[in-house]
Amino acid sequence: MKGFLQKHSYSMVKMFLNQFATAIFGFVLALAVSYANNTGLRNVTSICAIVFYLFLLYTMTWDIGFADRVSVMSGKQKRNVWTGTLISLCANIPNLICALFITLASLFNVEFFSSVAPFFTGAALLLEGMYTGLLTNSVGGAALNSYWFMYFVITLPAMITCTIAYLAGLYDKKMTTLFNPLYPESDRDPNERKKK
């Protein structure tokens, strides 16, 4: 585990910083749209912020998987299909800590948990700002952000995306050719040059 953390600590920090930047973007969008008092527009802007966030995670984790592919194929490291999930899980530790304290405050009537719950709720909403628009929707007579389990649920899209992206990179599978690097003619596959 120590080796894993040493190898991927930069990626975890970068992933968290990407999340934080996108969260601020999503939070500002939700705040701006709230003045329009338009639920549909609020949901659409929130979904756009979430998709942008997941796209950043996907491209970043695909690159990690592709880099590991080289090491796996050369026999320098063992194939671990859960690497993307673990990186995302570690990057989501601040979110999960917030979710844990919110859950404890909701399920147990303990003064300490009740007193720190507002801080962790605010921190969670800030860290996951891209979900703000969707979390203000009312379900069962209460906003989604009032349900403790939602703070765990909103970490799942990131972990699922990172799992898929890492595997796609590890097996060199691309969803789009939009971001394919253009190699110099001398470095291209001979078969590819013949097609031209």
Short mmCIF file of N, CA and C in Angstrom, two decimals:
data_model
loop_
_atom_site.label_atom_id
_atom_site.label_comp_id
_atom_site.label_asym_id
_atom_site.label_seq_id
_atom_site.Cartn_x
_atom_site.Cartn_y
_atom_site.Cartn_z
N MET A 1 0.83 -1.21 0.00
CA MET A 1 0.00 0.00 0.00
C MET A 1 0.87 1.26 0.00
N LYS A 2 1.99 1.19 0.71
CA LYS A 2 2.90 2.34 0.78
C LYS A 2 3.42 2.69 -0.61
N GLY A 3 3.80 1.66 -1.37
CA GLY A 3 4.29 1.86 -2.72
C GLY A 3 3.21 2.45 -3.62
N PHE A 4 1.99 1.99 -3.44
CA PHE A 4 0.85 2.51 -4.22
C PHE A 4 0.65 3.99 -3.95
N LEU A 5 0.70 4.37 -2.67
CA LEU A 5 0.50 5.77 -2.29
C LEU A 5 1.63 6.64 -2.82
N GLN A 6 2.87 6.13 -2.75
CA GLN A 6 4.00 6.89 -3.26
C GLN A 6 3.88 7.11 -4.77
N LYS A 7 3.46 6.08 -5.47
CA LYS A 7 3.37 6.17 -6.93
C LYS A 7 2.24 7.07 -7.38
N HIS A 8 1.11 7.01 -6.67
CA HIS A 8 -0.09 7.71 -7.15
C HIS A 8 -0.49 8.92 -6.31
N SER A 9 0.34 9.34 -5.36
CA SER A 9 -0.04 10.46 -4.49
C SER A 9 -0.24 11.75 -5.29
N TYR A 10 0.61 11.98 -6.28
CA TYR A 10 0.46 13.18 -7.12
C TYR A 10 -0.89 13.15 -7.85
N SER A 11 -1.24 11.98 -8.39
CA SER A 11 -2.52 11.85 -9.10
C SER A 11 -3.70 12.08 -8.17
N MET A 12 -3.60 11.59 -6.94
CA MET A 12 -4.68 11.78 -5.97
C MET A 12 -4.88 13.26 -5.64
N VAL A 13 -3.76 13.95 -5.41
CA VAL A 13 -3.84 15.38 -5.09
C VAL A 13 -4.39 16.16 -6.29
N LYS A 14 -3.90 15.82 -7.49
CA LYS A 14 -4.37 16.49 -8.70
C LYS A 14 -5.86 16.25 -8.92
N MET A 15 -6.29 15.02 -8.65
CA MET A 15 -7.70 14.67 -8.79
C MET A 15 -8.56 15.49 -7.83
N PHE A 16 -8.07 15.64 -6.59
CA PHE A 16 -8.82 16.41 -5.60
C PHE A 16 -8.85 17.89 -5.99
N LEU A 17 -7.74 18.42 -6.49
CA LEU A 17 -7.70 19.83 -6.91
C LEU A 17 -8.62 20.07 -8.10
N ASN A 18 -8.67 19.11 -9.04
CA ASN A 18 -9.63 19.21 -10.15
C ASN A 18 -11.05 19.24 -9.63
N GLN A 19 -11.32 18.39 -8.64
CA GLN A 19 -12.65 18.34 -8.05
C GLN A 19 -12.99 19.67 -7.40
N PHE A 20 -12.04 20.21 -6.65
CA PHE A 20 -12.28 21.46 -5.92
C PHE A 20 -12.57 22.61 -6.90
N ALA A 21 -11.76 22.69 -7.97
CA ALA A 21 -11.96 23.75 -8.97
C ALA A 21 -13.32 23.61 -9.65
N THR A 22 -13.68 22.38 -10.01
CA THR A 22 -14.97 22.14 -10.66
C THR A 22 -16.12 22.37 -9.69
N ALA A 23 -15.90 22.06 -8.42
CA ALA A 23 -16.93 22.28 -7.40
C ALA A 23 -17.23 23.77 -7.26
N ILE A 24 -16.19 24.60 -7.24
CA ILE A 24 -16.39 26.05 -7.16
C ILE A 24 -17.17 26.53 -8.39
N PHE A 25 -16.78 26.01 -9.56
CA PHE A 25 -17.47 26.35 -10.80
C PHE A 25 -18.95 25.97 -10.72
N GLY A 26 -19.22 24.74 -10.27
CA GLY A 26 -20.61 24.26 -10.16
C GLY A 26 -21.40 25.04 -9.13
N PHE A 27 -20.75 25.38 -8.03
CA PHE A 27 -21.41 26.14 -6.96
C PHE A 27 -21.79 27.54 -7.44
N VAL A 28 -20.87 28.19 -8.15
CA VAL A 28 -21.14 29.53 -8.68
C VAL A 28 -22.28 29.48 -9.71
N LEU A 29 -22.27 28.43 -10.56
CA LEU A 29 -23.35 28.27 -11.53
C LEU A 29 -24.70 28.12 -10.83
N ALA A 30 -24.73 27.27 -9.80
CA ALA A 30 -25.98 27.04 -9.06
C ALA A 30 -26.45 28.32 -8.40
N LEU A 31 -25.51 29.09 -7.87
CA LEU A 31 -25.85 30.35 -7.20
C LEU A 31 -26.42 31.35 -8.20
N ALA A 32 -25.78 31.43 -9.38
CA ALA A 32 -26.24 32.36 -10.42
C ALA A 32 -27.63 31.98 -10.91
N VAL A 33 -27.86 30.69 -11.12
CA VAL A 33 -29.14 30.22 -11.66
C VAL A 33 -30.24 30.32 -10.61
N SER A 34 -29.88 30.26 -9.33
CA SER A 34 -30.90 30.32 -8.27
C SER A 34 -31.68 31.63 -8.30
N TYR A 35 -31.04 32.71 -8.79
CA TYR A 35 -31.73 34.00 -8.90
C TYR A 35 -32.81 33.97 -9.98
N ALA A 36 -32.61 33.08 -10.97
CA ALA A 36 -33.61 32.95 -12.04
C ALA A 36 -34.83 32.16 -11.58
N ASN A 37 -34.67 31.45 -10.46
CA ASN A 37 -35.76 30.64 -9.91
C ASN A 37 -36.33 29.67 -10.94
N ASN A 38 -35.42 29.03 -11.69
CA ASN A 38 -35.80 28.11 -12.75
C ASN A 38 -35.19 26.74 -12.44
N THR A 39 -36.03 25.80 -11.99
CA THR A 39 -35.55 24.48 -11.57
C THR A 39 -34.90 23.72 -12.72
N GLY A 40 -35.52 23.76 -13.90
CA GLY A 40 -34.97 23.05 -15.06
C GLY A 40 -33.59 23.54 -15.43
N LEU A 41 -33.42 24.87 -15.47
CA LEU A 41 -32.12 25.46 -15.80
C LEU A 41 -31.08 25.11 -14.74
N ARG A 42 -31.51 25.13 -13.47
CA ARG A 42 -30.59 24.77 -12.38
C ARG A 42 -30.11 23.33 -12.52
N ASN A 43 -31.02 22.42 -12.85
CA ASN A 43 -30.65 21.02 -13.02
C ASN A 43 -29.72 20.82 -14.22
N VAL A 44 -30.02 21.53 -15.32
CA VAL A 44 -29.19 21.40 -16.52
C VAL A 44 -27.77 21.90 -16.27
N THR A 45 -27.63 23.06 -15.62
CA THR A 45 -26.29 23.60 -15.34
C THR A 45 -25.52 22.69 -14.38
N SER A 46 -26.24 22.10 -13.43
CA SER A 46 -25.60 21.18 -12.49
C SER A 46 -25.11 19.93 -13.21
N ILE A 47 -25.93 19.40 -14.10
CA ILE A 47 -25.55 18.21 -14.87
C ILE A 47 -24.34 18.52 -15.76
N CYS A 48 -24.32 19.72 -16.36
CA CYS A 48 -23.17 20.11 -17.19
C CYS A 48 -21.89 20.19 -16.36
N ALA A 49 -21.99 20.74 -15.16
CA ALA A 49 -20.81 20.82 -14.28
C ALA A 49 -20.34 19.42 -13.88
N ILE A 50 -21.29 18.52 -13.60
CA ILE A 50 -20.94 17.14 -13.22
C ILE A 50 -20.27 16.42 -14.38
N VAL A 51 -20.83 16.57 -15.60
CA VAL A 51 -20.26 15.92 -16.78
C VAL A 51 -18.85 16.43 -17.05
N PHE A 52 -18.65 17.74 -16.90
CA PHE A 52 -17.31 18.32 -17.08
C PHE A 52 -16.33 17.75 -16.07
N TYR A 53 -16.76 17.63 -14.83
CA TYR A 53 -15.93 17.06 -13.76
C TYR A 53 -15.56 15.61 -14.07
N LEU A 54 -16.55 14.82 -14.46
CA LEU A 54 -16.30 13.42 -14.76
C LEU A 54 -15.42 13.26 -16.00
N PHE A 55 -15.57 14.18 -16.95
CA PHE A 55 -14.72 14.15 -18.14
C PHE A 55 -13.25 14.39 -17.76
N LEU A 56 -13.01 15.35 -16.87
CA LEU A 56 -11.65 15.60 -16.39
C LEU A 56 -11.07 14.36 -15.71
N LEU A 57 -11.89 13.73 -14.87
CA LEU A 57 -11.45 12.52 -14.19
C LEU A 57 -11.15 11.41 -15.19
N TYR A 58 -12.03 11.26 -16.17
CA TYR A 58 -11.86 10.19 -17.16
C TYR A 58 -10.55 10.33 -17.91
N THR A 59 -10.28 11.54 -18.44
CA THR A 59 -9.07 11.72 -19.24
C THR A 59 -7.81 11.53 -18.40
N MET A 60 -7.86 12.02 -17.17
CA MET A 60 -6.71 11.88 -16.28
C MET A 60 -6.45 10.42 -15.92
N THR A 61 -7.50 9.70 -15.57
CA THR A 61 -7.34 8.31 -15.14
C THR A 61 -7.04 7.39 -16.32
N TRP A 62 -7.54 7.73 -17.50
CA TRP A 62 -7.20 6.95 -18.70
C TRP A 62 -5.70 7.00 -18.93
N ASP A 63 -5.12 8.18 -18.78
CA ASP A 63 -3.67 8.33 -18.95
C ASP A 63 -2.89 7.49 -17.95
N ILE A 64 -3.38 7.42 -16.72
CA ILE A 64 -2.73 6.60 -15.69
C ILE A 64 -2.78 5.13 -16.08
N GLY A 65 -3.95 4.69 -16.53
CA GLY A 65 -4.10 3.31 -16.97
C GLY A 65 -3.21 2.97 -18.15
N PHE A 66 -3.12 3.91 -19.10
CA PHE A 66 -2.30 3.67 -20.29
C PHE A 66 -0.82 3.62 -19.92
N ALA A 67 -0.39 4.47 -18.98
CA ALA A 67 1.00 4.45 -18.52
C ALA A 67 1.31 3.12 -17.82
N ASP A 68 0.35 2.63 -17.02
CA ASP A 68 0.54 1.34 -16.35
C ASP A 68 0.56 0.18 -17.34
N ARG A 69 -0.14 0.34 -18.46
CA ARG A 69 -0.19 -0.71 -19.48
C ARG A 69 1.22 -1.06 -19.96
N VAL A 70 2.03 -0.03 -20.16
CA VAL A 70 3.41 -0.24 -20.62
C VAL A 70 4.19 -1.08 -19.60
N SER A 71 4.03 -0.72 -18.31
CA SER A 71 4.73 -1.45 -17.24
C SER A 71 4.22 -2.88 -17.12
N VAL A 72 2.91 -3.06 -17.28
CA VAL A 72 2.32 -4.40 -17.18
C VAL A 72 2.80 -5.27 -18.33
N MET A 73 2.80 -4.71 -19.55
CA MET A 73 3.20 -5.49 -20.72
C MET A 73 4.68 -5.86 -20.68
N SER A 74 5.50 -5.01 -20.05
CA SER A 74 6.93 -5.32 -19.95
C SER A 74 7.25 -6.20 -18.74
N GLY A 75 6.23 -6.48 -17.92
CA GLY A 75 6.41 -7.34 -16.75
C GLY A 75 6.96 -6.64 -15.53
N LYS A 76 7.03 -5.30 -15.56
CA LYS A 76 7.57 -4.55 -14.42
C LYS A 76 6.57 -4.43 -13.27
N GLN A 77 5.30 -4.56 -13.56
CA GLN A 77 4.29 -4.52 -12.50
C GLN A 77 3.14 -5.46 -12.83
N LYS A 78 2.44 -5.86 -11.78
CA LYS A 78 1.29 -6.75 -11.96
C LYS A 78 0.06 -5.94 -12.34
N ARG A 79 -0.82 -6.56 -13.10
CA ARG A 79 -2.07 -5.91 -13.50
C ARG A 79 -3.00 -5.82 -12.29
N ASN A 80 -3.47 -4.63 -12.00
CA ASN A 80 -4.43 -4.42 -10.91
C ASN A 80 -5.58 -3.59 -11.46
N VAL A 81 -6.70 -4.25 -11.72
CA VAL A 81 -7.84 -3.58 -12.35
C VAL A 81 -8.54 -2.59 -11.42
N TRP A 82 -8.21 -2.61 -10.13
CA TRP A 82 -8.86 -1.72 -9.17
C TRP A 82 -8.05 -0.46 -8.88
N THR A 83 -6.97 -0.24 -9.61
CA THR A 83 -6.12 0.93 -9.36
C THR A 83 -6.90 2.23 -9.50
N GLY A 84 -7.68 2.37 -10.54
CA GLY A 84 -8.48 3.59 -10.75
C GLY A 84 -9.45 3.83 -9.62
N THR A 85 -10.08 2.77 -9.14
CA THR A 85 -11.03 2.87 -8.03
C THR A 85 -10.31 3.33 -6.77
N LEU A 86 -9.15 2.73 -6.49
CA LEU A 86 -8.40 3.07 -5.28
C LEU A 86 -7.88 4.51 -5.30
N ILE A 87 -7.42 4.96 -6.47
CA ILE A 87 -6.95 6.35 -6.58
C ILE A 87 -8.11 7.30 -6.30
N SER A 88 -9.26 7.02 -6.89
CA SER A 88 -10.44 7.86 -6.68
C SER A 88 -10.90 7.82 -5.24
N LEU A 89 -10.86 6.64 -4.64
CA LEU A 89 -11.27 6.49 -3.24
C LEU A 89 -10.38 7.35 -2.33
N CYS A 90 -9.07 7.30 -2.57
CA CYS A 90 -8.15 8.11 -1.77
C CYS A 90 -8.37 9.61 -2.00
N ALA A 91 -8.62 10.00 -3.25
CA ALA A 91 -8.87 11.41 -3.56
C ALA A 91 -10.17 11.90 -2.94
N ASN A 92 -11.10 10.96 -2.69
CA ASN A 92 -12.40 11.30 -2.11
C ASN A 92 -12.43 11.21 -0.59
N ILE A 93 -11.29 10.99 0.05
CA ILE A 93 -11.26 10.87 1.52
C ILE A 93 -11.87 12.09 2.21
N PRO A 94 -11.55 13.33 1.79
CA PRO A 94 -12.20 14.48 2.45
C PRO A 94 -13.73 14.44 2.34
N ASN A 95 -14.23 14.02 1.17
CA ASN A 95 -15.68 13.92 0.97
C ASN A 95 -16.29 12.84 1.88
N LEU A 96 -15.57 11.72 1.98
CA LEU A 96 -16.07 10.61 2.79
C LEU A 96 -16.03 10.93 4.29
N ILE A 97 -15.03 11.71 4.71
CA ILE A 97 -14.97 12.14 6.12
C ILE A 97 -16.17 13.03 6.43
N CYS A 98 -16.46 13.96 5.53
CA CYS A 98 -17.63 14.83 5.70
C CYS A 98 -18.91 13.99 5.76
N ALA A 99 -19.03 13.04 4.84
CA ALA A 99 -20.21 12.17 4.80
C ALA A 99 -20.36 11.38 6.09
N LEU A 100 -19.23 10.91 6.64
CA LEU A 100 -19.26 10.13 7.88
C LEU A 100 -19.79 10.95 9.05
N PHE A 101 -19.30 12.18 9.20
CA PHE A 101 -19.76 13.02 10.30
C PHE A 101 -21.22 13.44 10.12
N ILE A 102 -21.64 13.68 8.89
CA ILE A 102 -23.04 14.02 8.62
C ILE A 102 -23.93 12.84 8.99
N THR A 103 -23.48 11.64 8.66
CA THR A 103 -24.23 10.41 8.97
C THR A 103 -24.34 10.21 10.48
N LEU A 104 -23.22 10.36 11.18
CA LEU A 104 -23.22 10.19 12.64
C LEU A 104 -24.15 11.20 13.31
N ALA A 105 -24.15 12.43 12.82
CA ALA A 105 -25.02 13.46 13.39
C ALA A 105 -26.49 13.16 13.11
N SER A 106 -26.77 12.55 11.95
CA SER A 106 -28.15 12.24 11.58
C SER A 106 -28.69 11.02 12.33
N LEU A 107 -27.84 10.04 12.57
CA LEU A 107 -28.30 8.77 13.14
C LEU A 107 -28.20 8.70 14.66
N PHE A 108 -27.29 9.51 15.24
CA PHE A 108 -27.10 9.44 16.68
C PHE A 108 -27.28 10.82 17.32
N ASN A 109 -28.03 10.85 18.38
CA ASN A 109 -28.30 12.10 19.08
C ASN A 109 -27.19 12.38 20.09
N VAL A 110 -26.02 12.74 19.56
CA VAL A 110 -24.85 13.03 20.39
C VAL A 110 -24.48 14.50 20.16
N GLU A 111 -24.29 15.23 21.25
CA GLU A 111 -24.08 16.67 21.15
C GLU A 111 -22.87 17.03 20.28
N PHE A 112 -21.78 16.27 20.41
CA PHE A 112 -20.58 16.57 19.64
C PHE A 112 -20.85 16.49 18.14
N PHE A 113 -21.49 15.40 17.71
CA PHE A 113 -21.78 15.23 16.29
C PHE A 113 -22.74 16.30 15.78
N SER A 114 -23.73 16.64 16.62
CA SER A 114 -24.68 17.68 16.22
C SER A 114 -24.02 19.03 16.08
N SER A 115 -23.03 19.30 16.93
CA SER A 115 -22.35 20.60 16.90
C SER A 115 -21.41 20.75 15.70
N VAL A 116 -20.80 19.64 15.25
CA VAL A 116 -19.87 19.73 14.13
C VAL A 116 -20.54 19.46 12.78
N ALA A 117 -21.77 18.96 12.81
CA ALA A 117 -22.48 18.61 11.57
C ALA A 117 -22.61 19.79 10.61
N PRO A 118 -22.98 21.01 11.07
CA PRO A 118 -23.10 22.13 10.12
C PRO A 118 -21.79 22.42 9.38
N PHE A 119 -20.67 22.30 10.09
CA PHE A 119 -19.37 22.55 9.44
C PHE A 119 -19.12 21.52 8.34
N PHE A 120 -19.33 20.23 8.66
CA PHE A 120 -19.07 19.18 7.68
C PHE A 120 -20.08 19.20 6.53
N THR A 121 -21.32 19.60 6.83
CA THR A 121 -22.32 19.74 5.77
C THR A 121 -21.91 20.84 4.80
N GLY A 122 -21.50 21.98 5.35
CA GLY A 122 -21.04 23.08 4.51
C GLY A 122 -19.82 22.70 3.69
N ALA A 123 -18.88 22.01 4.33
CA ALA A 123 -17.66 21.57 3.63
C ALA A 123 -18.00 20.60 2.50
N ALA A 124 -18.93 19.67 2.77
CA ALA A 124 -19.33 18.69 1.76
C ALA A 124 -20.00 19.37 0.57
N LEU A 125 -20.87 20.34 0.86
CA LEU A 125 -21.56 21.05 -0.23
C LEU A 125 -20.58 21.89 -1.04
N LEU A 126 -19.54 22.40 -0.40
CA LEU A 126 -18.53 23.17 -1.12
C LEU A 126 -17.64 22.25 -1.95
N LEU A 127 -17.20 21.12 -1.35
CA LEU A 127 -16.32 20.18 -2.05
C LEU A 127 -17.02 19.49 -3.21
N GLU A 128 -18.32 19.33 -3.10
CA GLU A 128 -19.11 18.67 -4.15
C GLU A 128 -20.06 19.67 -4.80
N GLY A 129 -19.56 20.89 -5.00
CA GLY A 129 -20.39 21.99 -5.50
C GLY A 129 -21.04 21.74 -6.84
N MET A 130 -20.45 20.87 -7.66
CA MET A 130 -21.05 20.58 -8.96
C MET A 130 -22.41 19.88 -8.82
N TYR A 131 -22.65 19.27 -7.65
CA TYR A 131 -23.92 18.59 -7.42
C TYR A 131 -24.96 19.49 -6.74
N THR A 132 -24.59 20.72 -6.41
CA THR A 132 -25.46 21.62 -5.64
C THR A 132 -26.83 21.77 -6.28
N GLY A 133 -26.85 22.01 -7.58
CA GLY A 133 -28.13 22.20 -8.27
C GLY A 133 -29.06 21.02 -8.14
N LEU A 134 -28.53 19.81 -8.29
CA LEU A 134 -29.36 18.60 -8.19
C LEU A 134 -29.77 18.32 -6.75
N LEU A 135 -28.87 18.61 -5.80
CA LEU A 135 -29.14 18.29 -4.40
C LEU A 135 -30.22 19.19 -3.78
N THR A 136 -30.54 20.30 -4.43
CA THR A 136 -31.60 21.16 -3.89
C THR A 136 -32.99 20.71 -4.33
N ASN A 137 -33.05 19.71 -5.21
CA ASN A 137 -34.36 19.16 -5.61
C ASN A 137 -35.01 18.47 -4.42
N SER A 138 -36.30 18.59 -4.35
CA SER A 138 -37.05 18.00 -3.24
C SER A 138 -37.56 16.61 -3.59
N VAL A 139 -37.30 15.66 -2.72
CA VAL A 139 -37.79 14.28 -2.87
C VAL A 139 -38.33 13.84 -1.51
N GLY A 140 -39.56 13.37 -1.50
CA GLY A 140 -40.17 12.93 -0.24
C GLY A 140 -40.40 14.08 0.73
N GLY A 141 -40.59 15.28 0.19
CA GLY A 141 -40.89 16.43 1.04
C GLY A 141 -39.67 17.12 1.61
N ALA A 142 -38.47 16.69 1.23
CA ALA A 142 -37.25 17.32 1.73
C ALA A 142 -36.21 17.38 0.62
N ALA A 143 -35.35 18.38 0.69
CA ALA A 143 -34.28 18.51 -0.32
C ALA A 143 -33.33 17.33 -0.20
N LEU A 144 -32.76 16.91 -1.33
CA LEU A 144 -31.84 15.76 -1.34
C LEU A 144 -30.64 15.99 -0.43
N ASN A 145 -30.21 17.26 -0.27
CA ASN A 145 -29.05 17.51 0.58
C ASN A 145 -29.34 17.37 2.07
N SER A 146 -30.59 17.07 2.40
CA SER A 146 -30.92 16.84 3.82
C SER A 146 -30.87 15.35 4.19
N TYR A 147 -30.67 14.49 3.19
CA TYR A 147 -30.55 13.04 3.44
C TYR A 147 -29.07 12.68 3.59
N TRP A 148 -28.73 12.06 4.71
CA TRP A 148 -27.32 11.76 5.00
C TRP A 148 -26.66 10.86 3.95
N PHE A 149 -27.41 9.90 3.42
CA PHE A 149 -26.81 8.94 2.49
C PHE A 149 -26.42 9.56 1.15
N MET A 150 -27.01 10.72 0.81
CA MET A 150 -26.68 11.37 -0.45
C MET A 150 -25.22 11.81 -0.51
N TYR A 151 -24.64 12.07 0.66
CA TYR A 151 -23.24 12.51 0.69
C TYR A 151 -22.27 11.37 0.37
N PHE A 152 -22.76 10.13 0.51
CA PHE A 152 -21.99 8.97 0.05
C PHE A 152 -22.28 8.72 -1.43
N VAL A 153 -23.54 8.86 -1.81
CA VAL A 153 -23.96 8.59 -3.19
C VAL A 153 -23.22 9.48 -4.18
N ILE A 154 -23.02 10.76 -3.83
CA ILE A 154 -22.39 11.67 -4.79
C ILE A 154 -20.90 11.41 -5.02
N THR A 155 -20.31 10.54 -4.21
CA THR A 155 -18.91 10.17 -4.48
C THR A 155 -18.83 9.00 -5.48
N LEU A 156 -19.94 8.30 -5.67
CA LEU A 156 -19.93 7.11 -6.54
C LEU A 156 -19.64 7.41 -8.00
N PRO A 157 -20.24 8.46 -8.61
CA PRO A 157 -19.93 8.70 -10.04
C PRO A 157 -18.44 8.86 -10.31
N ALA A 158 -17.74 9.54 -9.41
CA ALA A 158 -16.29 9.72 -9.60
C ALA A 158 -15.57 8.38 -9.55
N MET A 159 -15.92 7.55 -8.58
CA MET A 159 -15.23 6.25 -8.45
C MET A 159 -15.55 5.32 -9.62
N ILE A 160 -16.79 5.34 -10.07
CA ILE A 160 -17.18 4.50 -11.21
C ILE A 160 -16.47 4.97 -12.48
N THR A 161 -16.43 6.29 -12.68
CA THR A 161 -15.76 6.85 -13.85
C THR A 161 -14.28 6.51 -13.86
N CYS A 162 -13.62 6.63 -12.70
CA CYS A 162 -12.19 6.33 -12.61
C CYS A 162 -11.91 4.85 -12.83
N THR A 163 -12.81 4.00 -12.35
CA THR A 163 -12.65 2.56 -12.57
C THR A 163 -12.70 2.24 -14.05
N ILE A 164 -13.71 2.76 -14.75
CA ILE A 164 -13.88 2.52 -16.19
C ILE A 164 -12.72 3.12 -16.98
N ALA A 165 -12.35 4.36 -16.62
CA ALA A 165 -11.27 5.05 -17.35
C ALA A 165 -9.94 4.33 -17.22
N TYR A 166 -9.64 3.87 -16.01
CA TYR A 166 -8.37 3.17 -15.80
C TYR A 166 -8.33 1.89 -16.63
N LEU A 167 -9.42 1.13 -16.60
CA LEU A 167 -9.48 -0.11 -17.38
C LEU A 167 -9.37 0.17 -18.87
N ALA A 168 -10.03 1.25 -19.33
CA ALA A 168 -9.96 1.62 -20.75
C ALA A 168 -8.52 1.96 -21.13
N GLY A 169 -7.83 2.69 -20.27
CA GLY A 169 -6.43 3.02 -20.53
C GLY A 169 -5.53 1.80 -20.47
N LEU A 170 -5.80 0.94 -19.50
CA LEU A 170 -4.99 -0.27 -19.31
C LEU A 170 -5.08 -1.20 -20.51
N TYR A 171 -6.27 -1.25 -21.14
CA TYR A 171 -6.47 -2.11 -22.31
C TYR A 171 -6.44 -1.31 -23.62
N ASP A 172 -6.03 -0.04 -23.52
CA ASP A 172 -5.90 0.84 -24.69
C ASP A 172 -7.20 0.91 -25.50
N LYS A 173 -8.28 1.15 -24.82
CA LYS A 173 -9.59 1.32 -25.46
C LYS A 173 -9.99 2.78 -25.35
N LYS A 174 -10.38 3.37 -26.47
CA LYS A 174 -10.76 4.77 -26.49
C LYS A 174 -12.24 4.90 -26.84
N MET A 175 -12.92 5.80 -26.14
CA MET A 175 -14.32 6.07 -26.46
C MET A 175 -14.43 7.01 -27.65
N THR A 176 -13.37 7.79 -27.87
CA THR A 176 -13.37 8.75 -28.98
C THR A 176 -11.95 8.89 -29.50
N THR A 177 -11.83 9.25 -30.77
CA THR A 177 -10.51 9.51 -31.36
C THR A 177 -10.19 11.00 -31.34
N LEU A 178 -11.04 11.77 -30.69
CA LEU A 178 -10.88 13.21 -30.65
C LEU A 178 -9.56 13.64 -30.03
N PHE A 179 -9.10 12.89 -29.02
CA PHE A 179 -7.90 13.28 -28.30
C PHE A 179 -6.69 12.40 -28.61
N ASN A 180 -6.72 11.71 -29.74
CA ASN A 180 -5.57 10.90 -30.14
C ASN A 180 -4.39 11.80 -30.44
N PRO A 181 -3.22 11.49 -29.90
CA PRO A 181 -2.05 12.31 -30.23
C PRO A 181 -1.64 12.09 -31.68
N LEU A 182 -1.17 13.12 -32.33
CA LEU A 182 -0.70 13.02 -33.71
C LEU A 182 0.82 12.85 -33.67
N TYR A 183 1.28 11.65 -33.95
CA TYR A 183 2.70 11.34 -33.91
C TYR A 183 3.37 11.76 -35.22
N PRO A 184 4.67 12.05 -35.17
CA PRO A 184 5.41 12.33 -36.41
C PRO A 184 5.33 11.11 -37.33
N GLU A 185 5.45 11.34 -38.62
CA GLU A 185 5.33 10.27 -39.62
C GLU A 185 6.26 9.10 -39.31
N SER A 186 7.47 9.39 -38.82
CA SER A 186 8.46 8.34 -38.56
C SER A 186 8.06 7.45 -37.38
N ASP A 187 7.21 7.96 -36.46
CA ASP A 187 6.81 7.19 -35.28
C ASP A 187 5.49 6.46 -35.45
N ARG A 188 4.84 6.64 -36.58
CA ARG A 188 3.53 6.02 -36.75
C ARG A 188 3.66 4.56 -37.14
N ASP A 189 2.59 3.84 -36.89
CA ASP A 189 2.52 2.43 -37.26
C ASP A 189 2.64 2.31 -38.79
N PRO A 190 3.52 1.42 -39.29
CA PRO A 190 3.68 1.27 -40.76
C PRO A 190 2.35 0.96 -41.44
N ASN A 191 1.49 0.17 -40.80
CA ASN A 191 0.18 -0.16 -41.39
C ASN A 191 -0.69 1.08 -41.53
N GLU A 192 -0.57 1.99 -40.57
CA GLU A 192 -1.35 3.21 -40.59
C GLU A 192 -0.88 4.11 -41.74
N ARG A 193 0.46 4.11 -42.01
CA ARG A 193 1.00 4.92 -43.08
C ARG A 193 0.54 4.39 -44.44
N LYS A 194 0.40 3.06 -44.55
CA LYS A 194 -0.04 2.45 -45.82
C LYS A 194 -1.47 2.86 -46.17
N LYS A 195 -2.31 3.04 -45.11
CA LYS A 195 -3.71 3.40 -45.34
C LYS A 195 -3.83 4.75 -46.03
N LYS A 196 -2.81 5.61 -45.81
CA LYS A 196 -2.84 6.92 -46.41
C LYS A 196 -2.39 6.85 -47.88
#
